[in-house]
Amino acid sequence: YLSAELVEQVLKSPDTAPQLGGEEVEAAVLFADIVGFTARSENVKPAQVVRELNHYFSYIDPVIEQFDGVLDKRMGDGIMVVFVPRDDEAAIEHRRRALCCGLALLRTVQEQNPLGAKLGIAPLQIRVGIAAGPTVRGNLGSHSQIEYTVIGDTVNLGSRLESSAEPGRLMVTKNIFDAARTLDLEATEISRQAS
């Protein structure tokens, strides 16, 4: 029910009730969703939709964990994943982790399609958008219900990039694209945000 990062914070100070508010933090925010999933869902029973989504999440969640991303939220078939700098890494590394995660998600979905076909699941394609920059991380809501998340222009931009990405492709901000320069990546897999 909670991300490992949030659980760790609660365990560090279990007697402290969550307070509303937040702190500024540099982050990379990744959005991904299944292309055409809404239309696809209209033609199958709700139980089948849940089955297909759970199958999808069963193989993308480990990819997110592999790159130390925090699954901030699921929005139907969409996901929002946050990458913040770790104490032991250079400032650019969280951007590289986000980029590598996005590319790994694209590859993993393609690799899993044959298994999905054996389970009666039509092939999936996703689109991914990633933005990096300042965000506010913290507890939002009211005292009756609190959500731990990140907000800001960086989050909004990541969402818009995902919506603009071509199926099976990744669209990123310039600072994410620049972080890829030292990585051995297929440039054709990445579309940079137009200046």
mmCIF file of C-alpha atoms in Angstrom:
data_model
loop_
_atom_site.group_PDB
_atom_site.id
_atom_site.type_symbol
_atom_site.label_atom_id
_atom_site.label_comp_id
_atom_site.label_asym_id
_atom_site.label_seq_id
_atom_site.Cartn_x
_atom_site.Cartn_y
_atom_site.Cartn_z
ATOM 1 C CA TYR A 1 0.000 0.000 0.000
ATOM 2 C CA LEU A 2 2.967 2.334 0.520
ATOM 3 C CA SER A 3 6.240 2.831 -1.307
ATOM 4 C CA ALA A 4 9.397 1.531 0.364
ATOM 5 C CA GLU A 5 10.703 5.115 0.624
ATOM 6 C CA LEU A 6 7.612 6.290 2.511
ATOM 7 C CA VAL A 7 7.664 3.252 4.807
ATOM 8 C CA GLU A 8 11.306 3.992 5.627
ATOM 9 C CA GLN A 9 10.443 7.582 6.555
ATOM 10 C CA VAL A 10 7.583 6.475 8.796
ATOM 11 C CA LEU A 11 9.790 3.890 10.517
ATOM 12 C CA LYS A 12 12.444 6.525 11.240
ATOM 13 C CA SER A 13 9.932 8.582 13.241
ATOM 14 C CA PRO A 14 6.905 6.385 14.052
ATOM 15 C CA ASP A 15 5.637 8.715 16.796
ATOM 16 C CA THR A 16 5.389 11.689 14.482
ATOM 17 C CA ALA A 17 2.021 12.180 12.821
ATOM 18 C CA PRO A 18 2.273 13.139 9.145
ATOM 19 C CA GLN A 19 2.166 16.908 8.738
ATOM 20 C CA LEU A 20 0.728 18.712 5.750
ATOM 21 C CA GLY A 21 3.310 20.578 3.697
ATOM 22 C CA GLY A 22 6.324 19.892 1.569
ATOM 23 C CA GLU A 23 9.922 20.595 0.664
ATOM 24 C CA GLU A 24 11.567 21.567 -2.593
ATOM 25 C CA VAL A 25 13.486 18.742 -4.199
ATOM 26 C CA GLU A 26 15.098 18.192 -7.594
ATOM 27 C CA ALA A 27 13.437 15.204 -9.249
ATOM 28 C CA ALA A 28 12.836 13.394 -12.510
ATOM 29 C CA VAL A 29 9.221 12.416 -13.081
ATOM 30 C CA LEU A 30 8.252 9.619 -15.470
ATOM 31 C CA PHE A 31 4.756 9.050 -16.836
ATOM 32 C CA ALA A 32 3.745 5.994 -18.857
ATOM 33 C CA ASP A 33 0.471 4.605 -20.086
ATOM 34 C CA ILE A 34 -0.868 1.930 -22.393
ATOM 35 C CA VAL A 35 -1.736 3.202 -25.865
ATOM 36 C CA GLY A 36 -5.461 2.898 -26.624
ATOM 37 C CA PHE A 37 -6.307 1.170 -23.361
ATOM 38 C CA THR A 38 -9.579 3.050 -22.804
ATOM 39 C CA ALA A 39 -10.997 1.960 -26.166
ATOM 40 C CA ARG A 40 -9.631 -1.536 -25.641
ATOM 41 C CA SER A 41 -11.356 -1.758 -22.240
ATOM 42 C CA GLU A 42 -14.749 -0.946 -23.722
ATOM 43 C CA ASN A 43 -14.768 -4.292 -25.553
ATOM 44 C CA VAL A 44 -13.975 -6.593 -22.621
ATOM 45 C CA LYS A 45 -15.501 -7.361 -19.248
ATOM 46 C CA PRO A 46 -14.229 -5.418 -16.206
ATOM 47 C CA ALA A 47 -12.700 -8.574 -14.712
ATOM 48 C CA GLN A 48 -10.621 -9.018 -17.865
ATOM 49 C CA VAL A 49 -9.462 -5.388 -17.684
ATOM 50 C CA VAL A 50 -8.276 -5.950 -14.104
ATOM 51 C CA ARG A 51 -6.559 -9.193 -15.116
ATOM 52 C CA GLU A 52 -4.716 -7.497 -17.983
ATOM 53 C CA LEU A 53 -3.663 -4.534 -15.841
ATOM 54 C CA ASN A 54 -2.412 -6.763 -13.039
ATOM 55 C CA HIS A 55 -0.400 -8.788 -15.553
ATOM 56 C CA TYR A 56 1.086 -5.560 -16.945
ATOM 57 C CA PHE A 57 1.943 -4.199 -13.491
ATOM 58 C CA SER A 58 3.472 -7.542 -12.496
ATOM 59 C CA TYR A 59 6.310 -7.031 -14.962
ATOM 60 C CA ILE A 60 6.708 -3.236 -15.014
ATOM 61 C CA ASP A 61 6.841 -2.731 -11.239
ATOM 62 C CA PRO A 62 10.116 -4.704 -10.921
ATOM 63 C CA VAL A 63 11.640 -2.520 -13.662
ATOM 64 C CA ILE A 64 10.753 0.591 -11.657
ATOM 65 C CA GLU A 65 12.294 -0.933 -8.525
ATOM 66 C CA GLN A 66 15.440 -1.897 -10.449
ATOM 67 C CA PHE A 67 16.160 1.779 -11.125
ATOM 68 C CA ASP A 68 15.148 2.991 -7.640
ATOM 69 C CA GLY A 69 12.061 4.790 -8.874
ATOM 70 C CA VAL A 70 9.216 5.518 -6.471
ATOM 71 C CA LEU A 71 5.817 4.572 -7.880
ATOM 72 C CA ASP A 72 3.936 7.693 -6.855
ATOM 73 C CA LYS A 73 0.555 6.676 -8.219
ATOM 74 C CA ARG A 74 -1.410 4.521 -10.629
ATOM 75 C CA MET A 75 -4.073 6.226 -12.718
ATOM 76 C CA GLY A 76 -5.948 3.364 -14.345
ATOM 77 C CA ASP A 77 -3.399 2.053 -16.845
ATOM 78 C CA GLY A 78 -1.124 5.061 -16.295
ATOM 79 C CA ILE A 79 1.712 5.382 -13.811
ATOM 80 C CA MET A 80 3.683 8.256 -12.320
ATOM 81 C CA VAL A 81 7.182 7.410 -11.083
ATOM 82 C CA VAL A 82 9.541 9.768 -9.236
ATOM 83 C CA PHE A 83 13.336 9.657 -9.141
ATOM 84 C CA VAL A 84 15.164 11.801 -6.591
ATOM 85 C CA PRO A 85 18.925 12.041 -6.089
ATOM 86 C CA ARG A 86 20.308 9.533 -3.612
ATOM 87 C CA ASP A 87 22.765 10.755 -0.992
ATOM 88 C CA ASP A 88 25.616 8.780 -2.581
ATOM 89 C CA GLU A 89 25.219 9.806 -6.232
ATOM 90 C CA ALA A 90 26.053 12.721 -8.499
ATOM 91 C CA ALA A 91 23.212 15.133 -9.207
ATOM 92 C CA ILE A 92 22.781 13.924 -12.798
ATOM 93 C CA GLU A 93 22.357 10.260 -11.863
ATOM 94 C CA HIS A 94 18.655 10.408 -10.958
ATOM 95 C CA ARG A 95 17.998 11.678 -14.494
ATOM 96 C CA ARG A 96 19.974 8.799 -15.970
ATOM 97 C CA ARG A 97 18.078 6.302 -13.803
ATOM 98 C CA ALA A 98 14.768 7.766 -14.990
ATOM 99 C CA LEU A 99 15.835 7.561 -18.634
ATOM 100 C CA CYS A 100 17.144 4.004 -18.318
ATOM 101 C CA CYS A 101 13.933 3.013 -16.550
ATOM 102 C CA GLY A 102 11.792 4.492 -19.328
ATOM 103 C CA LEU A 103 13.737 2.654 -22.018
ATOM 104 C CA ALA A 104 13.617 -0.568 -20.010
ATOM 105 C CA LEU A 105 9.842 -0.225 -19.656
ATOM 106 C CA LEU A 106 9.467 0.083 -23.435
ATOM 107 C CA ARG A 107 11.628 -3.006 -24.025
ATOM 108 C CA THR A 108 9.981 -5.041 -21.269
ATOM 109 C CA VAL A 109 6.483 -4.459 -22.632
ATOM 110 C CA GLN A 110 7.594 -5.701 -26.070
ATOM 111 C CA GLU A 111 9.359 -8.711 -24.556
ATOM 112 C CA GLN A 112 6.282 -9.638 -22.500
ATOM 113 C CA ASN A 113 3.788 -9.437 -25.374
ATOM 114 C CA PRO A 114 4.353 -13.089 -26.463
ATOM 115 C CA LEU A 115 3.609 -14.301 -22.915
ATOM 116 C CA GLY A 116 0.542 -12.070 -22.790
ATOM 117 C CA ALA A 117 -0.671 -13.606 -26.053
ATOM 118 C CA LYS A 118 -0.520 -17.055 -24.436
ATOM 119 C CA LEU A 119 -2.742 -15.661 -21.663
ATOM 120 C CA GLY A 120 -5.222 -14.238 -24.147
ATOM 121 C CA ILE A 121 -3.998 -10.648 -23.805
ATOM 122 C CA ALA A 122 -3.662 -8.643 -27.016
ATOM 123 C CA PRO A 123 -0.240 -7.014 -27.571
ATOM 124 C CA LEU A 124 0.373 -3.823 -25.620
ATOM 125 C CA GLN A 125 2.256 -0.692 -26.547
ATOM 126 C CA ILE A 126 3.125 2.117 -24.155
ATOM 127 C CA ARG A 127 4.292 5.702 -24.442
ATOM 128 C CA VAL A 128 6.598 7.351 -21.907
ATOM 129 C CA GLY A 129 7.363 10.958 -20.977
ATOM 130 C CA ILE A 130 10.052 12.160 -18.566
ATOM 131 C CA ALA A 131 10.806 15.630 -17.235
ATOM 132 C CA ALA A 132 13.359 16.722 -14.642
ATOM 133 C CA GLY A 133 13.564 19.848 -12.534
ATOM 134 C CA PRO A 134 12.391 21.373 -9.275
ATOM 135 C CA THR A 135 9.371 19.863 -7.536
ATOM 136 C CA VAL A 136 7.696 20.089 -4.146
ATOM 137 C CA ARG A 137 7.541 16.765 -2.294
ATOM 138 C CA GLY A 138 5.381 16.219 0.736
ATOM 139 C CA ASN A 139 1.995 15.546 2.270
ATOM 140 C CA LEU A 140 -0.951 17.067 0.419
ATOM 141 C CA GLY A 141 -4.622 17.003 1.256
ATOM 142 C CA SER A 142 -6.421 17.557 4.529
ATOM 143 C CA HIS A 143 -6.361 16.012 7.986
ATOM 144 C CA SER A 144 -9.037 13.516 6.898
ATOM 145 C CA GLN A 145 -6.931 12.159 4.019
ATOM 146 C CA ILE A 146 -3.294 12.778 3.185
ATOM 147 C CA GLU A 147 -1.430 11.847 0.027
ATOM 148 C CA TYR A 148 2.362 11.790 -0.183
ATOM 149 C CA THR A 149 3.358 12.990 -3.665
ATOM 150 C CA VAL A 150 5.315 15.508 -5.729
ATOM 151 C CA ILE A 151 3.827 18.510 -7.532
ATOM 152 C CA GLY A 152 5.003 21.352 -9.729
ATOM 153 C CA ASP A 153 5.630 22.374 -13.322
ATOM 154 C CA THR A 154 8.076 19.487 -13.786
ATOM 155 C CA VAL A 155 5.289 17.010 -13.002
ATOM 156 C CA ASN A 156 2.872 18.726 -15.384
ATOM 157 C CA LEU A 157 5.484 18.789 -18.153
ATOM 158 C CA GLY A 158 6.245 15.071 -17.708
ATOM 159 C CA SER A 159 2.559 14.289 -18.126
ATOM 160 C CA ARG A 160 2.287 16.414 -21.284
ATOM 161 C CA LEU A 161 5.389 14.785 -22.771
ATOM 162 C CA GLU A 162 3.906 11.333 -22.241
ATOM 163 C CA SER A 163 0.696 12.409 -23.985
ATOM 164 C CA SER A 164 2.735 13.741 -26.920
ATOM 165 C CA ALA A 165 5.036 10.739 -27.302
ATOM 166 C CA GLU A 166 4.485 8.370 -30.200
ATOM 167 C CA PRO A 167 3.415 4.822 -29.327
ATOM 168 C CA GLY A 168 6.413 2.737 -28.353
ATOM 169 C CA ARG A 169 8.558 5.844 -27.856
ATOM 170 C CA LEU A 170 9.925 8.025 -25.085
ATOM 171 C CA MET A 171 9.772 11.844 -25.059
ATOM 172 C CA VAL A 172 12.013 13.723 -22.641
ATOM 173 C CA THR A 173 13.121 17.214 -21.646
ATOM 174 C CA LYS A 174 16.517 18.487 -22.807
ATOM 175 C CA ASN A 175 18.144 17.913 -19.403
ATOM 176 C CA ILE A 176 17.124 14.229 -19.533
ATOM 177 C CA PHE A 177 18.333 13.958 -23.137
ATOM 178 C CA ASP A 178 21.663 15.516 -22.163
ATOM 179 C CA ALA A 179 22.036 13.024 -19.292
ATOM 180 C CA ALA A 180 21.968 10.252 -21.913
ATOM 181 C CA ARG A 181 25.081 11.451 -23.717
ATOM 182 C CA THR A 182 27.445 9.300 -21.660
ATOM 183 C CA LEU A 183 25.178 6.253 -21.781
ATOM 184 C CA ASP A 184 25.301 3.631 -24.525
ATOM 185 C CA LEU A 185 21.721 4.059 -25.734
ATOM 186 C CA GLU A 186 19.874 3.827 -28.988
ATOM 187 C CA ALA A 187 19.228 7.480 -29.861
ATOM 188 C CA THR A 188 16.349 6.398 -32.097
ATOM 189 C CA GLU A 189 14.391 5.331 -29.016
ATOM 190 C CA ILE A 190 14.383 8.847 -27.579
ATOM 191 C CA SER A 191 12.536 11.940 -28.757
ATOM 192 C CA ARG A 192 13.622 15.207 -27.179
ATOM 193 C CA GLN A 193 11.095 17.870 -26.311
ATOM 194 C CA ALA A 194 10.992 20.525 -28.996
ATOM 195 C CA SER A 195 12.742 23.730 -27.903
#
